[in-house]
Short mmCIF file of C-alpha atoms in Angstrom, two decimals:
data_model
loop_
_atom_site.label_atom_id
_atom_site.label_comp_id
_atom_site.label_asym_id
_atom_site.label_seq_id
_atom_site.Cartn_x
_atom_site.Cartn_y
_atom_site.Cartn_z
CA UNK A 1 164.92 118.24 82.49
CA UNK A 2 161.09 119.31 82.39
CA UNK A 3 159.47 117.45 79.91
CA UNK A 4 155.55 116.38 78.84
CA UNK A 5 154.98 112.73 79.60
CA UNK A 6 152.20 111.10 77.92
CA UNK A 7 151.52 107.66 78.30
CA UNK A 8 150.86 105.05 76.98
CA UNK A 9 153.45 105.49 74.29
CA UNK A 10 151.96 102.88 72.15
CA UNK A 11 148.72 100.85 72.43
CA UNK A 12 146.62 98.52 69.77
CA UNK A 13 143.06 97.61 70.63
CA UNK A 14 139.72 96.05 69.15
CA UNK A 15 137.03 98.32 67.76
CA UNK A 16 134.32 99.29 70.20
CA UNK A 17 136.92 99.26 73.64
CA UNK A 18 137.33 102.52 74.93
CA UNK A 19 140.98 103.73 74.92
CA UNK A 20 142.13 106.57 77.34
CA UNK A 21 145.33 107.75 77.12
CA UNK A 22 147.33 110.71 79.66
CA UNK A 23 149.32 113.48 79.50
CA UNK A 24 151.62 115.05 82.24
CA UNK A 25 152.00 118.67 81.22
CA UNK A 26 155.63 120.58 82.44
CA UNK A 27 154.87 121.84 85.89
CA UNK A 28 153.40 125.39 85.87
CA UNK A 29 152.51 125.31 82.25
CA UNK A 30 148.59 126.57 82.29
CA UNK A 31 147.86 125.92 78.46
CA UNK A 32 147.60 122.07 77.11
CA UNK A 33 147.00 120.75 73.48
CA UNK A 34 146.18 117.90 72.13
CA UNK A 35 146.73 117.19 68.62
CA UNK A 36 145.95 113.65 66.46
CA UNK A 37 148.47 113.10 63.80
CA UNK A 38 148.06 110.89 60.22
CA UNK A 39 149.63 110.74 57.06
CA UNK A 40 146.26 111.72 55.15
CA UNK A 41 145.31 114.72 57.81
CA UNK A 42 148.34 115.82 59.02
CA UNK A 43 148.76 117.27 62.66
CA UNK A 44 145.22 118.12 63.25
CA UNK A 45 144.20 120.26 66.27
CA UNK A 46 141.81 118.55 68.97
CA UNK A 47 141.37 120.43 71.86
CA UNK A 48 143.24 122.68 74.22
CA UNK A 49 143.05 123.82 77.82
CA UNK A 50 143.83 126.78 79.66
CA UNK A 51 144.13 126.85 83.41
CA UNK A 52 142.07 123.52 83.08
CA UNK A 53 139.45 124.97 81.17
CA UNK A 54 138.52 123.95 77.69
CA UNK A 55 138.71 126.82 75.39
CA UNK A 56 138.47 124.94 72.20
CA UNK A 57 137.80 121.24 71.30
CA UNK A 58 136.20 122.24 67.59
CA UNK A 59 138.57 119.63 66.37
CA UNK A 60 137.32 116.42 68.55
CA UNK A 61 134.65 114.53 67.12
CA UNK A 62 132.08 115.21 70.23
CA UNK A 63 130.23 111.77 69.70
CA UNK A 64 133.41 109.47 70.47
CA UNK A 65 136.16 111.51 72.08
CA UNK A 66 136.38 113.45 75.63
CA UNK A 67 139.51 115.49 76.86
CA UNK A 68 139.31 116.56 80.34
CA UNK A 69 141.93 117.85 83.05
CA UNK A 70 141.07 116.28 86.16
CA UNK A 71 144.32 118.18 87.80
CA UNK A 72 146.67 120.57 86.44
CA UNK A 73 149.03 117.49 86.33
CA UNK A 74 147.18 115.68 84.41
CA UNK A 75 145.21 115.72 81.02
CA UNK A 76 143.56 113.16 79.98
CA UNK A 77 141.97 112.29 76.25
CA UNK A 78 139.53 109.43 76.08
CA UNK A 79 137.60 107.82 72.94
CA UNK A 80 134.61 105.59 73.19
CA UNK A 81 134.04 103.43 71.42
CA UNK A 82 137.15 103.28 69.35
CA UNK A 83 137.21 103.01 65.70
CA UNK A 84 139.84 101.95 63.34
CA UNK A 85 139.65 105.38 61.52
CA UNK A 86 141.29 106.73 65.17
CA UNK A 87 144.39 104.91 64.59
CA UNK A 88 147.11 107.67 65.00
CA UNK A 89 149.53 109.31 66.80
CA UNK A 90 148.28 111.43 69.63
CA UNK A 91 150.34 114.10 70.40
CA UNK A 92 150.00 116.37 74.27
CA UNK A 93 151.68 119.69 74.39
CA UNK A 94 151.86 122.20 77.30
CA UNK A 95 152.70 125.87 77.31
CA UNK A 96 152.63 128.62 79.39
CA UNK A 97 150.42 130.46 77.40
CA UNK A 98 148.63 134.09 76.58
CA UNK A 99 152.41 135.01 75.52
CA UNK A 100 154.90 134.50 73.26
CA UNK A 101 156.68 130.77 74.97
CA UNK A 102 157.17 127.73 73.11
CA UNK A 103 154.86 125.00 73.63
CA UNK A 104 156.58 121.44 74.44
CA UNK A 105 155.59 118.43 72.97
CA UNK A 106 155.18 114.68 74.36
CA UNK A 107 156.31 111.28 72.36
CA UNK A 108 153.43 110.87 71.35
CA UNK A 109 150.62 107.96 71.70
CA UNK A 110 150.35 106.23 68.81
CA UNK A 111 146.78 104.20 68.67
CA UNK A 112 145.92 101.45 66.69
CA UNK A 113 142.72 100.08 66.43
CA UNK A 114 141.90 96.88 64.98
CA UNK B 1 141.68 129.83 60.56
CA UNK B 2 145.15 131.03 60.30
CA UNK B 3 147.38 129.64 57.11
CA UNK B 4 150.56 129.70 55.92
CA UNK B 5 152.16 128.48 52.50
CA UNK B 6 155.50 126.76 52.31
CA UNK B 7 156.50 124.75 49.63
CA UNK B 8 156.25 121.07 49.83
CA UNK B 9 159.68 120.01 50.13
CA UNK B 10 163.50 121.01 49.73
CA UNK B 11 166.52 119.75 49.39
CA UNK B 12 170.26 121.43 50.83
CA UNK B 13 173.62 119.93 50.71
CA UNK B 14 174.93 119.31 54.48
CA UNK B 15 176.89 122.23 56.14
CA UNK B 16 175.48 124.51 53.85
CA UNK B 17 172.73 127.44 54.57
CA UNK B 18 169.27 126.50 54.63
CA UNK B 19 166.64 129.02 53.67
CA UNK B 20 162.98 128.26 54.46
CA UNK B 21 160.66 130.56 53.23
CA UNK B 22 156.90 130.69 54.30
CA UNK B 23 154.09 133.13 53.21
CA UNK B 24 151.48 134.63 55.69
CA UNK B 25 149.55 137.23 54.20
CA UNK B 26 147.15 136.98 56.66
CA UNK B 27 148.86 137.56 59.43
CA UNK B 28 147.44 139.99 62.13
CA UNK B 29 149.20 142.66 63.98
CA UNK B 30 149.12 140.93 67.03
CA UNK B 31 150.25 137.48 66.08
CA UNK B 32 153.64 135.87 66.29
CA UNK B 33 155.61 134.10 63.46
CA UNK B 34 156.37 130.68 65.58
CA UNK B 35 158.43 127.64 63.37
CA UNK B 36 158.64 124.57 64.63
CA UNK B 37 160.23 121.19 63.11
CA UNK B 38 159.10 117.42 63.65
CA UNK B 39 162.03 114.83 63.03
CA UNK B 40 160.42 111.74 62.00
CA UNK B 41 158.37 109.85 65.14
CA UNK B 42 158.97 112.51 67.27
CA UNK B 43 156.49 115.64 68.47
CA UNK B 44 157.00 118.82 67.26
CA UNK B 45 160.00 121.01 68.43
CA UNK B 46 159.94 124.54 68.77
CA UNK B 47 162.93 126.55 67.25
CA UNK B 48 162.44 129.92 66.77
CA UNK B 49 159.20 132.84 66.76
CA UNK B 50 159.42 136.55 66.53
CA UNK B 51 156.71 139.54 65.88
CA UNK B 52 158.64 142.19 63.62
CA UNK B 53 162.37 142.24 64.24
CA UNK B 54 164.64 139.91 62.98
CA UNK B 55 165.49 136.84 65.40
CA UNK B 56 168.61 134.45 66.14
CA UNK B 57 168.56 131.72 68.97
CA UNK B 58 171.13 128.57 69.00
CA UNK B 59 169.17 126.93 66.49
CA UNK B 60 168.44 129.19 64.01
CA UNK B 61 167.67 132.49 62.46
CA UNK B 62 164.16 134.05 61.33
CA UNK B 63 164.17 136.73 58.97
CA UNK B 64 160.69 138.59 59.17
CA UNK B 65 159.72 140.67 55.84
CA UNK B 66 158.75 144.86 56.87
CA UNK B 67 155.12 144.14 56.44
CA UNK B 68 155.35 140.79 57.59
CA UNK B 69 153.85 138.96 54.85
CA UNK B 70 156.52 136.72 54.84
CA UNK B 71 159.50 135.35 56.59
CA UNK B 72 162.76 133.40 56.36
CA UNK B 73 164.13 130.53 58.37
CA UNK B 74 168.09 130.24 58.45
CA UNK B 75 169.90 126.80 59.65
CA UNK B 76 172.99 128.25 59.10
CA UNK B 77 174.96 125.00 58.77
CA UNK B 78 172.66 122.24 58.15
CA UNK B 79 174.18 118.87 59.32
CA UNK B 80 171.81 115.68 58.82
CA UNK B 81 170.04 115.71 61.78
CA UNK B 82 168.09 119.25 60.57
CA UNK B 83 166.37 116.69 58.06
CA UNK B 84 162.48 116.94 58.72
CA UNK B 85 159.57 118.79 58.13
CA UNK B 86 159.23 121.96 59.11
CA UNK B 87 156.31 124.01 59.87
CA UNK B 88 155.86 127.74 59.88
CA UNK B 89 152.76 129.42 62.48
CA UNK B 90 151.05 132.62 62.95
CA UNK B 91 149.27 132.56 66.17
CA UNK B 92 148.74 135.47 69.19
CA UNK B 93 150.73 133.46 71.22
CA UNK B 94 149.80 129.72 72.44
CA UNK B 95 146.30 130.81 71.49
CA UNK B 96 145.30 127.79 68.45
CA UNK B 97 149.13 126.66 67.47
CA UNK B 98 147.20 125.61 64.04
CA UNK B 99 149.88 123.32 61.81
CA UNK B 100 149.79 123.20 58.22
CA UNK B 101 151.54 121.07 56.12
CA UNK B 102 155.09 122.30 56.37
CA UNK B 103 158.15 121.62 53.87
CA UNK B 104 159.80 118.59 54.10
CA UNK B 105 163.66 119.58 54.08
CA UNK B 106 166.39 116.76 53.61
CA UNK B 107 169.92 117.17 54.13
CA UNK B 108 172.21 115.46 51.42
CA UNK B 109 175.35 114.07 52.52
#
């Protein structure tokens, strides 16, 4: 059963460590999200990738946070340093994109900082 | 960005129809009418999208006005587990997948 694997699935941490959590897209999905979820914001948009490529990270704050896709099993989403403002739930989704196909969401990450 | 309006929240009595409506004036002739649902805790779940014609999969059915301002999401027997928010998209297709708010629908026993 294909499935997006993002780990870990929960993590608390001190302000200032840097905090990098992963995503394992479905095999042969080329498009990845990554989306930040709170009660006040909602699911807010990050970043997403296309064939490894970052087509739009508008929604990271550039100072902190970096998303990268070392491999096309692999995205990862970093933030340093961390802040307690960050604490969340980080959702990864993959899709097969430039079409019409579902994307597939992980568990989620769900980040508190202290 | 692309928006959608739903109301906040509704209520429908198990095993009966629910209707979801969502507005998207702005929709563009190219983009898709995607919903998608988020049961507490969990990610999002995809359930149904369509471009113009009406649309029925296992899950549910969408209901797409002529001029596609507008469109209709049918559980047609809601049982409990349909409880969650639900969000309504218009997107070219896995382009920005931007979520709004949604409508919070709960299923009374």
């Amino acid at each position: 059963d294909a499935r997006v694997t993002q780990t870990p699935r929960d993590k608390v941490t001190e302000m200032g460590q840097e905090v990098t959590m992963r995503c394992q897209p479905i095999l042969g999905h080329n498009t990845v999200f990554w989306y930040r979820q709170t009660m006040m914001q909602g699911l807010e948009l990050l970043a997403y990738f296309r064939n490894r490529a970052p087509l739009d990270d508008s929604g990271m704050p550039k100072d902190r946070f970096s998303a990268e896709m070392p491999d096309a099993t692999l995205a990862t989403l970093k933030i340093q340093p961390s802040e307690p403002r960050d604490s969340a739930v980080y959702f990864c989704a993959s899709g097969e994109g430039f079409g019409t196909t579902e994307a597939f969401f992980g568990q989620g990450t769900r980040l508190t900082v202290v | 960005d692309a928006k959608t309006t739903q109301p906040p929240s509704m209520d429908c009595a198990e095993g009966r129809a629910a209707n979801l409506p969502c507005n998207h004036s702005t929709i563009s002739g190219n983009e898709y009418v995607y919903w998608y649902r988020q049961i507490h805790s969990q990610g999002p779940q995809y359930i149904i999208h369509g471009l113009k014609n009406n649309e029925t999969n296992e899950m549910a059915s969408l209901i797409i006005t002529e001029d596609r301002k507008s469109s209709t999401l049918i559980l047609p027997h809601a049982t409990l587990r349909d409880t969650a928010v639900y969000y309504c998209i218009h997107d070219p297709g896995n382009e920005k997948l931007t979520f709004g708010t949604g409508t919070r629908l709960t299923i009374i026993p």
